[in-house]
Short mmCIF file of the C-alpha atoms (twelve columns), coordinates in Angstrom:
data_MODEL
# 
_entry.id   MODEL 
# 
loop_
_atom_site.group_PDB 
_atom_site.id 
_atom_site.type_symbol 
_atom_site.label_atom_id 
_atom_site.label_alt_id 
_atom_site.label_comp_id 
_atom_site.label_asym_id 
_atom_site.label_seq_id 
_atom_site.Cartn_x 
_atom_site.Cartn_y 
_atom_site.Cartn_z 
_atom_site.pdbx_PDB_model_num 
ATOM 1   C CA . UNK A 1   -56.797 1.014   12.761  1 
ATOM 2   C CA . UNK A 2   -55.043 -2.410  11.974  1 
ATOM 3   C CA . UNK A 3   -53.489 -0.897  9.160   1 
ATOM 4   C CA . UNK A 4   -51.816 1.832   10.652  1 
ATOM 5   C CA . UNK A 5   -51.002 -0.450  13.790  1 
ATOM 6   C CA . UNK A 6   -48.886 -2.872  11.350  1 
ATOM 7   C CA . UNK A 7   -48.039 0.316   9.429   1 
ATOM 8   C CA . UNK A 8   -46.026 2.108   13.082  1 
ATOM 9   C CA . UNK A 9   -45.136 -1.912  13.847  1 
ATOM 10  C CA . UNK A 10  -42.625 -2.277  10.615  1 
ATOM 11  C CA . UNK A 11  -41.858 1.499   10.529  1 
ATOM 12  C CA . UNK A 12  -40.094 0.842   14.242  1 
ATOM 13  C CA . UNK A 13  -38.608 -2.292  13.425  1 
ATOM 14  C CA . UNK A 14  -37.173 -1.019  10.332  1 
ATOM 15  C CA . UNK A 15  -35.701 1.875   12.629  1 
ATOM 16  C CA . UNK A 16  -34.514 -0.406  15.197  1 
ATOM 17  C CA . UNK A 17  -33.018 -2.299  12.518  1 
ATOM 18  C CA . UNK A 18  -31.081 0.336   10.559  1 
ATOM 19  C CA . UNK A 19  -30.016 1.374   14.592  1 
ATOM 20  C CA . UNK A 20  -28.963 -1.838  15.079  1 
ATOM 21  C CA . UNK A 21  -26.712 -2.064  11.974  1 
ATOM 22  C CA . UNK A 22  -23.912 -3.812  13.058  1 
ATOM 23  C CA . UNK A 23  -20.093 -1.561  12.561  1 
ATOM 24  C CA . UNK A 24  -18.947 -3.104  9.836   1 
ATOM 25  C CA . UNK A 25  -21.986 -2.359  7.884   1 
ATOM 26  C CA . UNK A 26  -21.768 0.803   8.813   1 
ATOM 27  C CA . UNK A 27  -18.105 1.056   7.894   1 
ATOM 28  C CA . UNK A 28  -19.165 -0.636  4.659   1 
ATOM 29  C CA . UNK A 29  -21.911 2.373   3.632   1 
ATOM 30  C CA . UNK A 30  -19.123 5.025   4.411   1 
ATOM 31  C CA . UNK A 31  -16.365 3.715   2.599   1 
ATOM 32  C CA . UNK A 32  -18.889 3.019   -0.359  1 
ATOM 33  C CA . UNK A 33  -19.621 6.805   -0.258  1 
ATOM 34  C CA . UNK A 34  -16.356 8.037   -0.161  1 
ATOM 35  C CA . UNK A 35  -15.587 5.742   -3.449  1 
ATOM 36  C CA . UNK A 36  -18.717 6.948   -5.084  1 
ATOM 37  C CA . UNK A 37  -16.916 10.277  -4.754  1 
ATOM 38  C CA . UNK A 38  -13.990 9.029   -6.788  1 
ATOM 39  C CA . UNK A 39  -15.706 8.141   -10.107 1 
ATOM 40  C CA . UNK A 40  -15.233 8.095   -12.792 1 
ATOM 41  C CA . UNK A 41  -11.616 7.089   -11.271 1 
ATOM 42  C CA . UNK A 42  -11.729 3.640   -9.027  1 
ATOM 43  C CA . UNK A 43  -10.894 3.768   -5.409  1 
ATOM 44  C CA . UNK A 44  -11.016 0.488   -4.042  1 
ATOM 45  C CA . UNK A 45  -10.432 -0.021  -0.207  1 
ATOM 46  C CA . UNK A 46  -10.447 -2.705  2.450   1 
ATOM 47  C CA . UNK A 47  -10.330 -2.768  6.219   1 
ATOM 48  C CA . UNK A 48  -9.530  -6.147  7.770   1 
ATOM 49  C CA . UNK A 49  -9.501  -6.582  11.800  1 
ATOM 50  C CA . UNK A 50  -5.602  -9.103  11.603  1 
ATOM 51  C CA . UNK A 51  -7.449  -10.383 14.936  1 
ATOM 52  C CA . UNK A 52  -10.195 -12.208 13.269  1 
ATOM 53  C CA . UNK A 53  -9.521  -11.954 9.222   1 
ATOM 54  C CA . UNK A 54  -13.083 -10.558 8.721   1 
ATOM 55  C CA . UNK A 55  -13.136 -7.251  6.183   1 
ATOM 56  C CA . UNK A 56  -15.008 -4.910  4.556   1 
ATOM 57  C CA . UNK A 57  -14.118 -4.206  0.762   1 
ATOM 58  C CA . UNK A 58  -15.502 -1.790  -2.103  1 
ATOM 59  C CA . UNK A 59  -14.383 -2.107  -5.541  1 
ATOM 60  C CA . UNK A 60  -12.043 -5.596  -5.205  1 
ATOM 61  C CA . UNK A 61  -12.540 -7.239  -8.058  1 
ATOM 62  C CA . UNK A 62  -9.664  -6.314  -9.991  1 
ATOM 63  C CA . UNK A 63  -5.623  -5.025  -9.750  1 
ATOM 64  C CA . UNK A 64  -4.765  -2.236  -9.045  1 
ATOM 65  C CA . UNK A 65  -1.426  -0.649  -10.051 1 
ATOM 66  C CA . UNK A 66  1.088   -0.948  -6.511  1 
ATOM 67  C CA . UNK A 67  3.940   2.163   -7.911  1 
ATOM 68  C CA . UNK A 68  6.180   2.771   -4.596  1 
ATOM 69  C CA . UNK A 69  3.900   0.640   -2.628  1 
ATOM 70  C CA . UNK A 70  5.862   -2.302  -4.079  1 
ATOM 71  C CA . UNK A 71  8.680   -1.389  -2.197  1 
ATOM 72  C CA . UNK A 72  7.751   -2.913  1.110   1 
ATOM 73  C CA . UNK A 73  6.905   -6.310  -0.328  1 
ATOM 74  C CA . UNK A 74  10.278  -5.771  -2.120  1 
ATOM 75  C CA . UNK A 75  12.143  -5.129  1.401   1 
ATOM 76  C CA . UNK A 76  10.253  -7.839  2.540   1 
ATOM 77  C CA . UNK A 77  11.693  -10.321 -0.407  1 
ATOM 78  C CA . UNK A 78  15.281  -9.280  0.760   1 
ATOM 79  C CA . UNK A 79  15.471  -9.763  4.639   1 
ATOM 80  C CA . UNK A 80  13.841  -13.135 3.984   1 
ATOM 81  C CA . UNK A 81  17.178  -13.692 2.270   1 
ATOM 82  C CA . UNK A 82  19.076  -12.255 5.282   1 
ATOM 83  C CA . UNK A 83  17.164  -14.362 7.273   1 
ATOM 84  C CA . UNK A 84  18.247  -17.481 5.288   1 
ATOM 85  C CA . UNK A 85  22.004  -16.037 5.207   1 
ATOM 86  C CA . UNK A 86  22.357  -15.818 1.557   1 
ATOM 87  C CA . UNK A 87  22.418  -11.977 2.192   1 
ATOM 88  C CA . UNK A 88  23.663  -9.542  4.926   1 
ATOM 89  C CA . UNK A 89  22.610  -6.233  5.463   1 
ATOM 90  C CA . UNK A 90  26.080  -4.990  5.420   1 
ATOM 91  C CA . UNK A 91  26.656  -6.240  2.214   1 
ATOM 92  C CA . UNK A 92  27.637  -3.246  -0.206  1 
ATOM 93  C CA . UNK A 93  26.549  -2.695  -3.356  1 
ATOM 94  C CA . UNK A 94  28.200  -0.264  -6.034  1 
ATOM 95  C CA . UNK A 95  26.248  2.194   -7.672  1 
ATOM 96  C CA . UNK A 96  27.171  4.513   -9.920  1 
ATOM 97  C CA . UNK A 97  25.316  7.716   -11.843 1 
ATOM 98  C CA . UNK A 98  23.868  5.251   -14.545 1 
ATOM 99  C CA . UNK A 99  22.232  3.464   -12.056 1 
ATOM 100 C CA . UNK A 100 20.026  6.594   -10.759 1 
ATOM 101 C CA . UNK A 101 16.652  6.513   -11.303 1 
ATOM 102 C CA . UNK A 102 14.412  9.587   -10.906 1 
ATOM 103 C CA . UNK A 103 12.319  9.994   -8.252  1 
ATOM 104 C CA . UNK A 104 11.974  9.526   -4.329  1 
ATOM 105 C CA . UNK A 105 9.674   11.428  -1.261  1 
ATOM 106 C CA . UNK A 106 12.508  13.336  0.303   1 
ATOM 107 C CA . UNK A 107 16.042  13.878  -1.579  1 
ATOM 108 C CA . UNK A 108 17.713  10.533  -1.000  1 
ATOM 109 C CA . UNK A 109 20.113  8.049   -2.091  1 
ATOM 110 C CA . UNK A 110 19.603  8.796   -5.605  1 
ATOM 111 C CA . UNK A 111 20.300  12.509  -5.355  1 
ATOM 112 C CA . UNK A 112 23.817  11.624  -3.511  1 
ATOM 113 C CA . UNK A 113 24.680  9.134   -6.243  1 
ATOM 114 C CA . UNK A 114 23.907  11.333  -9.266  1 
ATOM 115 C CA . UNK A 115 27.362  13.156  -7.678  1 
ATOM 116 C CA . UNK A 116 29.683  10.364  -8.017  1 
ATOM 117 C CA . UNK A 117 29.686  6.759   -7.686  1 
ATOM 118 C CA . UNK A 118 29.576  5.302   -3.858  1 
ATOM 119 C CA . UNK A 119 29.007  2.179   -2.212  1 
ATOM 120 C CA . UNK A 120 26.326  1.323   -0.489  1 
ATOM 121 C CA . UNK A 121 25.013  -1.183  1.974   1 
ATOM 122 C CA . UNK A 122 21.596  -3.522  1.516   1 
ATOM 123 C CA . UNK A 123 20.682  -2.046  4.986   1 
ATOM 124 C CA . UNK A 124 20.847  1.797   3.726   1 
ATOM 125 C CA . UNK A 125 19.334  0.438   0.401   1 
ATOM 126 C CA . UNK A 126 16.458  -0.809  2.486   1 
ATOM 127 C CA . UNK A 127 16.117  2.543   4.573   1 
ATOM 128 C CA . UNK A 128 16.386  4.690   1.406   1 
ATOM 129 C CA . UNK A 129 13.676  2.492   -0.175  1 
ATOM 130 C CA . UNK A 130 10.904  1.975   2.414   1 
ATOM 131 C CA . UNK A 131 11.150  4.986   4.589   1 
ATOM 132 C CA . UNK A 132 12.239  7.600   1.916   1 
ATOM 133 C CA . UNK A 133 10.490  6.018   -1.209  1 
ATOM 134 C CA . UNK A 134 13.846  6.140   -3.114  1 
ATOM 135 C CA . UNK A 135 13.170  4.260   -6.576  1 
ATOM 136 C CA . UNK A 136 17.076  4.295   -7.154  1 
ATOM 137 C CA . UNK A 137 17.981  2.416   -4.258  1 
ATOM 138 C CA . UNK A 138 14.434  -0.149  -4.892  1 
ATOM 139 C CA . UNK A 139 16.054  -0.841  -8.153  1 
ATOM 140 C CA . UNK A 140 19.201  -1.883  -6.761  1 
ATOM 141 C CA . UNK A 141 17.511  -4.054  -4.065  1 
ATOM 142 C CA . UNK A 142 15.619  -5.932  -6.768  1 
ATOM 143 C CA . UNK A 143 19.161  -6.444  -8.681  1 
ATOM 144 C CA . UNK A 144 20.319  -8.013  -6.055  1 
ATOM 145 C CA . UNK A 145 17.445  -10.534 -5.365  1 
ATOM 146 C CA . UNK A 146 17.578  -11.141 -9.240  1 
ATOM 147 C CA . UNK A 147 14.798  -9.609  -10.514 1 
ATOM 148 C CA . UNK A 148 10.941  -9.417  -9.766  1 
ATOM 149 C CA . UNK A 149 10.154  -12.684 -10.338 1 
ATOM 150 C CA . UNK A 150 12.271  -13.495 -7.592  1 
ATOM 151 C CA . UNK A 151 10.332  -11.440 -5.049  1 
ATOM 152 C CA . UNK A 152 6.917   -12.477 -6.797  1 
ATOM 153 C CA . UNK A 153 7.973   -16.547 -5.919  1 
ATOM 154 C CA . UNK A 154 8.904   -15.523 -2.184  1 
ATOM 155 C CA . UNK A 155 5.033   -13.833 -1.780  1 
ATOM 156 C CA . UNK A 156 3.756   -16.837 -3.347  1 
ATOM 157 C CA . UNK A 157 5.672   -19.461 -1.183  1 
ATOM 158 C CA . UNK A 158 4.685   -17.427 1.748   1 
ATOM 159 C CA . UNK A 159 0.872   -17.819 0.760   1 
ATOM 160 C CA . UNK A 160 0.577   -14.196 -0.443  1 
ATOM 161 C CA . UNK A 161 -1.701  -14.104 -3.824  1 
ATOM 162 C CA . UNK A 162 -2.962  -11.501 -5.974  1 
ATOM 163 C CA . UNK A 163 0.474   -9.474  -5.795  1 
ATOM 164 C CA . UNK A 164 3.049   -9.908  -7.892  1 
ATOM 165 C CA . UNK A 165 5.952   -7.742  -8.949  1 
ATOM 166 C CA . UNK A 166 7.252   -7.952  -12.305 1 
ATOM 167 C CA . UNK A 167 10.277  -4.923  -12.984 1 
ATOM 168 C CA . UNK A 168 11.566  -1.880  -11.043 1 
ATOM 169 C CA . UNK A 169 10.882  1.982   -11.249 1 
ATOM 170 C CA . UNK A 170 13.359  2.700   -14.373 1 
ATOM 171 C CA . UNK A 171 11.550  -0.015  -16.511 1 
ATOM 172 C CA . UNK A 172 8.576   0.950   -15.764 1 
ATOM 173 C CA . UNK A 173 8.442   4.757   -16.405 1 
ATOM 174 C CA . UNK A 174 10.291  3.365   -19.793 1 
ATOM 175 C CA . UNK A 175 6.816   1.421   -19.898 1 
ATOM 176 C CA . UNK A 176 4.719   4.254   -19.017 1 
ATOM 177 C CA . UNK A 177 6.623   6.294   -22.016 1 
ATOM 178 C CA . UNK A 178 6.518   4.048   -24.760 1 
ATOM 179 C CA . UNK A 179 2.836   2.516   -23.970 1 
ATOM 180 C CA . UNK A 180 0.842   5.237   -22.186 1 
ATOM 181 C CA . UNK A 181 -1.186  4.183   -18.921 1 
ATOM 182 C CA . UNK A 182 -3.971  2.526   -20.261 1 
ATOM 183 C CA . UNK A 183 -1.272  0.052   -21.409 1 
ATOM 184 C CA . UNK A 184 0.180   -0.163  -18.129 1 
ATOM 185 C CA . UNK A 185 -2.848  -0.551  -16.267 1 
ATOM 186 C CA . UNK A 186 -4.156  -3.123  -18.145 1 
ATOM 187 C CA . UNK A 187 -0.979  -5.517  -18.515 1 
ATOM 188 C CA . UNK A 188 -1.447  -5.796  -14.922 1 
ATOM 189 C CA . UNK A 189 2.663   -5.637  -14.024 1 
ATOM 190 C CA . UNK A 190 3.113   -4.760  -10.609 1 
ATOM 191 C CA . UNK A 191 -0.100  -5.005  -9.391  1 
ATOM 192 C CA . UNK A 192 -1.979  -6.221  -6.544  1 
ATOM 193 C CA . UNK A 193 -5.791  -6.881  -5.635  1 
ATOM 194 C CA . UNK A 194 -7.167  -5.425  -2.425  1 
ATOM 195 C CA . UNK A 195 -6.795  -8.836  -0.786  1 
ATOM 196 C CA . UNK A 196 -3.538  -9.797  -1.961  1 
ATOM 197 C CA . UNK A 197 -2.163  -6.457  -0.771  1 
ATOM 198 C CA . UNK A 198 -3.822  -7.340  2.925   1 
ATOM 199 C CA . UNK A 199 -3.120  -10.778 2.941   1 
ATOM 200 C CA . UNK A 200 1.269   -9.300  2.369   1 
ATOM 201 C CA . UNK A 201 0.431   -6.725  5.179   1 
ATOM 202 C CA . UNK A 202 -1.604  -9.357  7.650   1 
ATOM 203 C CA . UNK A 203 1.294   -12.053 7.051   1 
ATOM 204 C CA . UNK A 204 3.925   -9.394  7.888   1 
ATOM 205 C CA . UNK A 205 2.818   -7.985  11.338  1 
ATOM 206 C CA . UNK A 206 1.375   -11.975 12.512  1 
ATOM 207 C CA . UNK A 207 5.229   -12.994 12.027  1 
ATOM 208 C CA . UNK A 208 4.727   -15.256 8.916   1 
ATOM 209 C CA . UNK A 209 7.191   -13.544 6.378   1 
ATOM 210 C CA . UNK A 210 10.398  -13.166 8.378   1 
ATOM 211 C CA . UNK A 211 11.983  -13.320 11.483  1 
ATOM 212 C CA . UNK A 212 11.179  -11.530 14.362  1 
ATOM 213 C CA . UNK A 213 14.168  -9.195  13.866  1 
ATOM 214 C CA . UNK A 214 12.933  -8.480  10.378  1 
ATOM 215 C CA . UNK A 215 9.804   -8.096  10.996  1 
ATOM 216 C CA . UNK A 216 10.345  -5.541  13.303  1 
ATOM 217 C CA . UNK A 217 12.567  -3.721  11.222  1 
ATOM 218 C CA . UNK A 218 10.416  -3.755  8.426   1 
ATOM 219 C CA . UNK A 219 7.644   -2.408  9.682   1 
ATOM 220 C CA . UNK A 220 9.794   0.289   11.403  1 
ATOM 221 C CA . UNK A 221 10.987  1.521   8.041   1 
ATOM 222 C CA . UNK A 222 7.022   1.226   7.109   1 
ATOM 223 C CA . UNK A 223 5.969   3.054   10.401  1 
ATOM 224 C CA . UNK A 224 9.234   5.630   9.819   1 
ATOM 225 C CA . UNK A 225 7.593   6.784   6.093   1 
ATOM 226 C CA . UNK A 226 5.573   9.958   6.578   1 
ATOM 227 C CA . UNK A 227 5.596   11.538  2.961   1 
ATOM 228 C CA . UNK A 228 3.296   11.071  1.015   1 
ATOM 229 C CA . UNK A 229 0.297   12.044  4.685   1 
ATOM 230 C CA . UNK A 230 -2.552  9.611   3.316   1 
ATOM 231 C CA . UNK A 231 -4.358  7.758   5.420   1 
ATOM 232 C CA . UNK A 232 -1.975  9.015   8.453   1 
ATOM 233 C CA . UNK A 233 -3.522  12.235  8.341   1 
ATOM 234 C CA . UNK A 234 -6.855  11.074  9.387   1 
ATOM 235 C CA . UNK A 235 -5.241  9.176   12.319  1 
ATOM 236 C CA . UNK A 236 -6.431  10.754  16.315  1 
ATOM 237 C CA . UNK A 237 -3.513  11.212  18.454  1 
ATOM 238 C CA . UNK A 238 -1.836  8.228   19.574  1 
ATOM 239 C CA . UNK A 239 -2.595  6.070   16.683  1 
ATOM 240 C CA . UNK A 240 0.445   4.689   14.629  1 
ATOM 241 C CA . UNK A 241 0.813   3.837   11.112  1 
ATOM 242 C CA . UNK A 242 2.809   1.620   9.363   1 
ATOM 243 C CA . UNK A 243 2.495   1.892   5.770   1 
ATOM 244 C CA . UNK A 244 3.675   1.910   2.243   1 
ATOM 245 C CA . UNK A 245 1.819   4.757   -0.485  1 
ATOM 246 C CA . UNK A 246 2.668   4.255   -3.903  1 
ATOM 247 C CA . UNK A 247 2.319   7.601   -6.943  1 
ATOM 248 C CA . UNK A 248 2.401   7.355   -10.777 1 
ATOM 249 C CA . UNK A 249 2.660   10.448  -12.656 1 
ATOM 250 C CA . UNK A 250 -0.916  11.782  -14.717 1 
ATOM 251 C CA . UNK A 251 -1.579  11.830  -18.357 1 
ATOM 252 C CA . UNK A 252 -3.880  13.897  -20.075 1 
ATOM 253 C CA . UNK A 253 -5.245  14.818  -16.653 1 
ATOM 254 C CA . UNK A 254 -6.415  11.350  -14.998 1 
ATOM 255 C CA . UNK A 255 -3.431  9.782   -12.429 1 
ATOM 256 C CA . UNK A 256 -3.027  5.497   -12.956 1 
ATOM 257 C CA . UNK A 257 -2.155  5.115   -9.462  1 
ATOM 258 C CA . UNK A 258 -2.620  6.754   -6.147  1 
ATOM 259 C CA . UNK A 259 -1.969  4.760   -3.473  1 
ATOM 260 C CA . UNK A 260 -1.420  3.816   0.524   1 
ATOM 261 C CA . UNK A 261 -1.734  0.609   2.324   1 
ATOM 262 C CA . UNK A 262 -0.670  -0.269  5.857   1 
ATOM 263 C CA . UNK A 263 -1.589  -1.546  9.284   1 
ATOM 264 C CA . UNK A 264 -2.812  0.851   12.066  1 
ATOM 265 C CA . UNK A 265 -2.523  0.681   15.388  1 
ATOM 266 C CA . UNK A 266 -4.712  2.302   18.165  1 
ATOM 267 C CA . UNK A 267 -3.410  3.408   21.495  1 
ATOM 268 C CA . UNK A 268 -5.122  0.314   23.266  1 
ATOM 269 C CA . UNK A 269 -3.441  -2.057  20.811  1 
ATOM 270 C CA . UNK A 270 -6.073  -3.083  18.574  1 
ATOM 271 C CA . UNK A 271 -4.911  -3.277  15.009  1 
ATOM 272 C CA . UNK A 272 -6.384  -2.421  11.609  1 
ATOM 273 C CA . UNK A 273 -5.162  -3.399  7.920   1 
ATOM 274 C CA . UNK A 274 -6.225  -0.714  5.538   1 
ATOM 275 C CA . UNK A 275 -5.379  -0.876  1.851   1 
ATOM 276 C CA . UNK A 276 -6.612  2.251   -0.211  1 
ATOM 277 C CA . UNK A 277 -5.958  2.079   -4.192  1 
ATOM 278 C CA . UNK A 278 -6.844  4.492   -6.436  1 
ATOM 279 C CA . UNK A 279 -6.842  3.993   -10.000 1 
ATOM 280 C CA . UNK A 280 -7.151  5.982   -13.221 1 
ATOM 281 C CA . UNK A 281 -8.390  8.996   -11.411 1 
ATOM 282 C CA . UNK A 282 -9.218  12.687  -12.731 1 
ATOM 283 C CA . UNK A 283 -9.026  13.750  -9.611  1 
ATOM 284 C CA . UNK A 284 -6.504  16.298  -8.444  1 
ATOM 285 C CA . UNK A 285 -3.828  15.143  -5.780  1 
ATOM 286 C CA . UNK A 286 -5.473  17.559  -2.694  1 
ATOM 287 C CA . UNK A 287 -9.267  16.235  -3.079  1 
ATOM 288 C CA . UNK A 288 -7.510  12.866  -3.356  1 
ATOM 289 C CA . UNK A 289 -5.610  12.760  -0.388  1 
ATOM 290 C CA . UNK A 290 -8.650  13.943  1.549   1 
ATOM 291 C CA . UNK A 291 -10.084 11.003  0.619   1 
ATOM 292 C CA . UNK A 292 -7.064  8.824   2.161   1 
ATOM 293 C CA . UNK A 293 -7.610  10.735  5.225   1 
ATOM 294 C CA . UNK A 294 -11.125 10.307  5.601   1 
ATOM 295 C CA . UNK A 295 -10.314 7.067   4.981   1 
ATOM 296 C CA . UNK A 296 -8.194  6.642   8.233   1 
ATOM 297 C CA . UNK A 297 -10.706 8.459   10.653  1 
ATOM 298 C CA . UNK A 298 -13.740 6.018   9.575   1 
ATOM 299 C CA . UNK A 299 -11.073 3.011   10.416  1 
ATOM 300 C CA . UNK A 300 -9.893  4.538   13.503  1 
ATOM 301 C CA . UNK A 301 -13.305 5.549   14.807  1 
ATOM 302 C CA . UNK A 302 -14.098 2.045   13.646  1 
ATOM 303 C CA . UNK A 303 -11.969 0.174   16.155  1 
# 
C-alpha cells in the first residue's frame, strides 16, 4: 500500500512538474524538434527577450554562413559613417555594367544598371540593398566603406562578436565556383554565430549602433523586406518584423545557407530577437521555409 502511495506521490509531482515547465523550456523542446527535423542539414536558432537578454538556443556552437543577411550589418557599417559625417546619404556613386552583380529578391538596382551606366546615391544603395536584397548595390556600399574589414572593425568596436564580414556577393560566388561549399562553409568568411548575429540585432533596436535617425531608418529598410516570407509568415496579425534572410545557391542537392534573422514585435509592444540559420541542408526550399514559419508562430505565441 506504501508502495503504490509513493508510487501515485512521484507520478503527480512529476506531472505537476512537466505542467509547470516554465515557457522557455517549453520554447526550448519545440525549437529542438523542429531542428531535429532538419538533419542531416543544421538549423540552429535563438530567441532572446532584448528586455532581459535571457535566450533559448539549439545548435550554437558554431558559424553559420550570413549570404544576404550580411547586408543589414553592412547598412549598419555605413550610416555609422553618416552619422560621423565622413559620408552622406546623398552622396552618388557611379556604377557602371561591370559593376553588376547577379542576383537580388525583386528586379532592382542591378537590373537598371546592366542597361547603361547611372549614378547613384548611398541612400538608394542602402534601399536597394536591405529592402530589395540587391547584391549589386551591397557591393558598392562595401566599396565605399573600403572593404569588409572595415565593417567587421565597426561590429567589433560596437561590442558585436562572432560576426564578421570578410568580401561582397561577386567574390564570393567567385569563391563558391572555384572551391565548392564545403570550402566556403568551412573558411568561415562571412559568417556569424547565433549570438553574434543577436547580439548585431539587440544592439541595433536598444540604440547602441547609430543614431536615432539611423536606427530608425535601418530597421525600416529591415521591416520594409518581405521576399524571401520566412519567419514573417508564421507571424498573427498585427505582429511586425524587421529582418534580414540571407540564400546561397545548392550543390549536388544540399543548400550552404538558408537564412532569416530579425526582431519581432507584438501588437502590445513586447519584442523578440529571432535568428534562424540553416546550414548545409538537403532539404528543398518549401519544407524549409515551413520551418522558418513555424519558427515565428512558437516565438510569437511565446511572448
Amino acid at each position: 500500500m506504501l508502495k503504490q502511495l509513493l508510487c501515485g506521490t512521484a507520478l503527480a509531482l512529476a506531472t505537476s512538474a512537466a505542467l509547470a515547465a516554465p515557457p522557455d523550456a517549453t520554447l526550448q523542446a519545440s525549437l529542438q524538434k523542429i531542428a531535429d527535423k532538419a538533419r542531416p542539414g543544421t538549423l540552429g536558432i535563438l530567441v532572446m527577450d532584448p528586455a532581459s537578454g535571457e535566450s533559448v538556443s539549439v545548435n550554437p556552437d558554431r558559424h553559420y554562413l550570413l549570404m544576404s543577411a550580411f547586408k543589414a550589418p553592412i547598412a549598419a557599417a555605413v550610416l555609422s559613417q553618416v552619422d560621423a559625417g565622413t559620408l552622406s546619404l546623398d552622396r552618388k556613386v557611379h556604377l557602371t555594367p561591370a559593376d553588376v552583380v547577379g542576383g537580388s529578391a525583386v528586379p532592382s538596382l542591378g537590373e537598371a544598371v546592366k542597361k547603361g551606366a547611372r549614378d547613384v546615391t548611398i541612400d538608394e544603395l542602402l534601399h536597394a540593398s536591405v529592402t530589395q536584397s540587391d547584391n549589386t548595390a551591397v557591393d558598392a556600399l562595401l566599396r565605399v566603406l573600403g572593404g569588409g574589414a572595415t565593417a567587421t572593425r565597426f561590429l567589433e568596436s560596437k561590442g558585436v562578436h562572432g560576426m564578421r564580414i570578410d568580401m561582397g556577393e561577386g567574390e564570393l560566388s567567385r569563391m563558391f565556383e572555384a572551391k565548392g561549399s564545403a570550402a566556403v562553409l568551412a573558411s568561415q568568411v562571412d559568417s556569424s554565430t547565433l549570438d553574434g548575429a543577436a547580439s548585431f540585432l539587440r544592439k541595433l533596436q536598444a540604440g547602441e549602433l547609430l543614431s536615432p535617425a539611423s536606427t530608425q531608418k535601418l530597421l525600416g529598410l529591415m521591416t520594409a523586406q518581405v521576399i524571401p516570407n520566412r519567419v514573417r509568415a508564421g507571424l498573427p496579425a498585427g505582429y511586425q518584423l524587421a529582418d534580414k534572410t540571407g540564400t546561397s545557391g545548392a550543390e549536388n542537392g544540399r543548400r550552404a545557407a538558408l537564412n532569416d534573422m530579425g526582431i519581432i514585435t507584438a501588437p502590445n509592444g513586447q519584442k523578440r530577437i529571432v535568428v534562424v540559420f540553416l546550414a548545409d541542408s538537403p532539404a528543398s526550399m518549401d519544407e524549409a521555409t515551413k520551418w522558418f514559419a513555424e519558427i515565428g508562430k512558437l516565438t510569437a505565441t511565446s511572448m
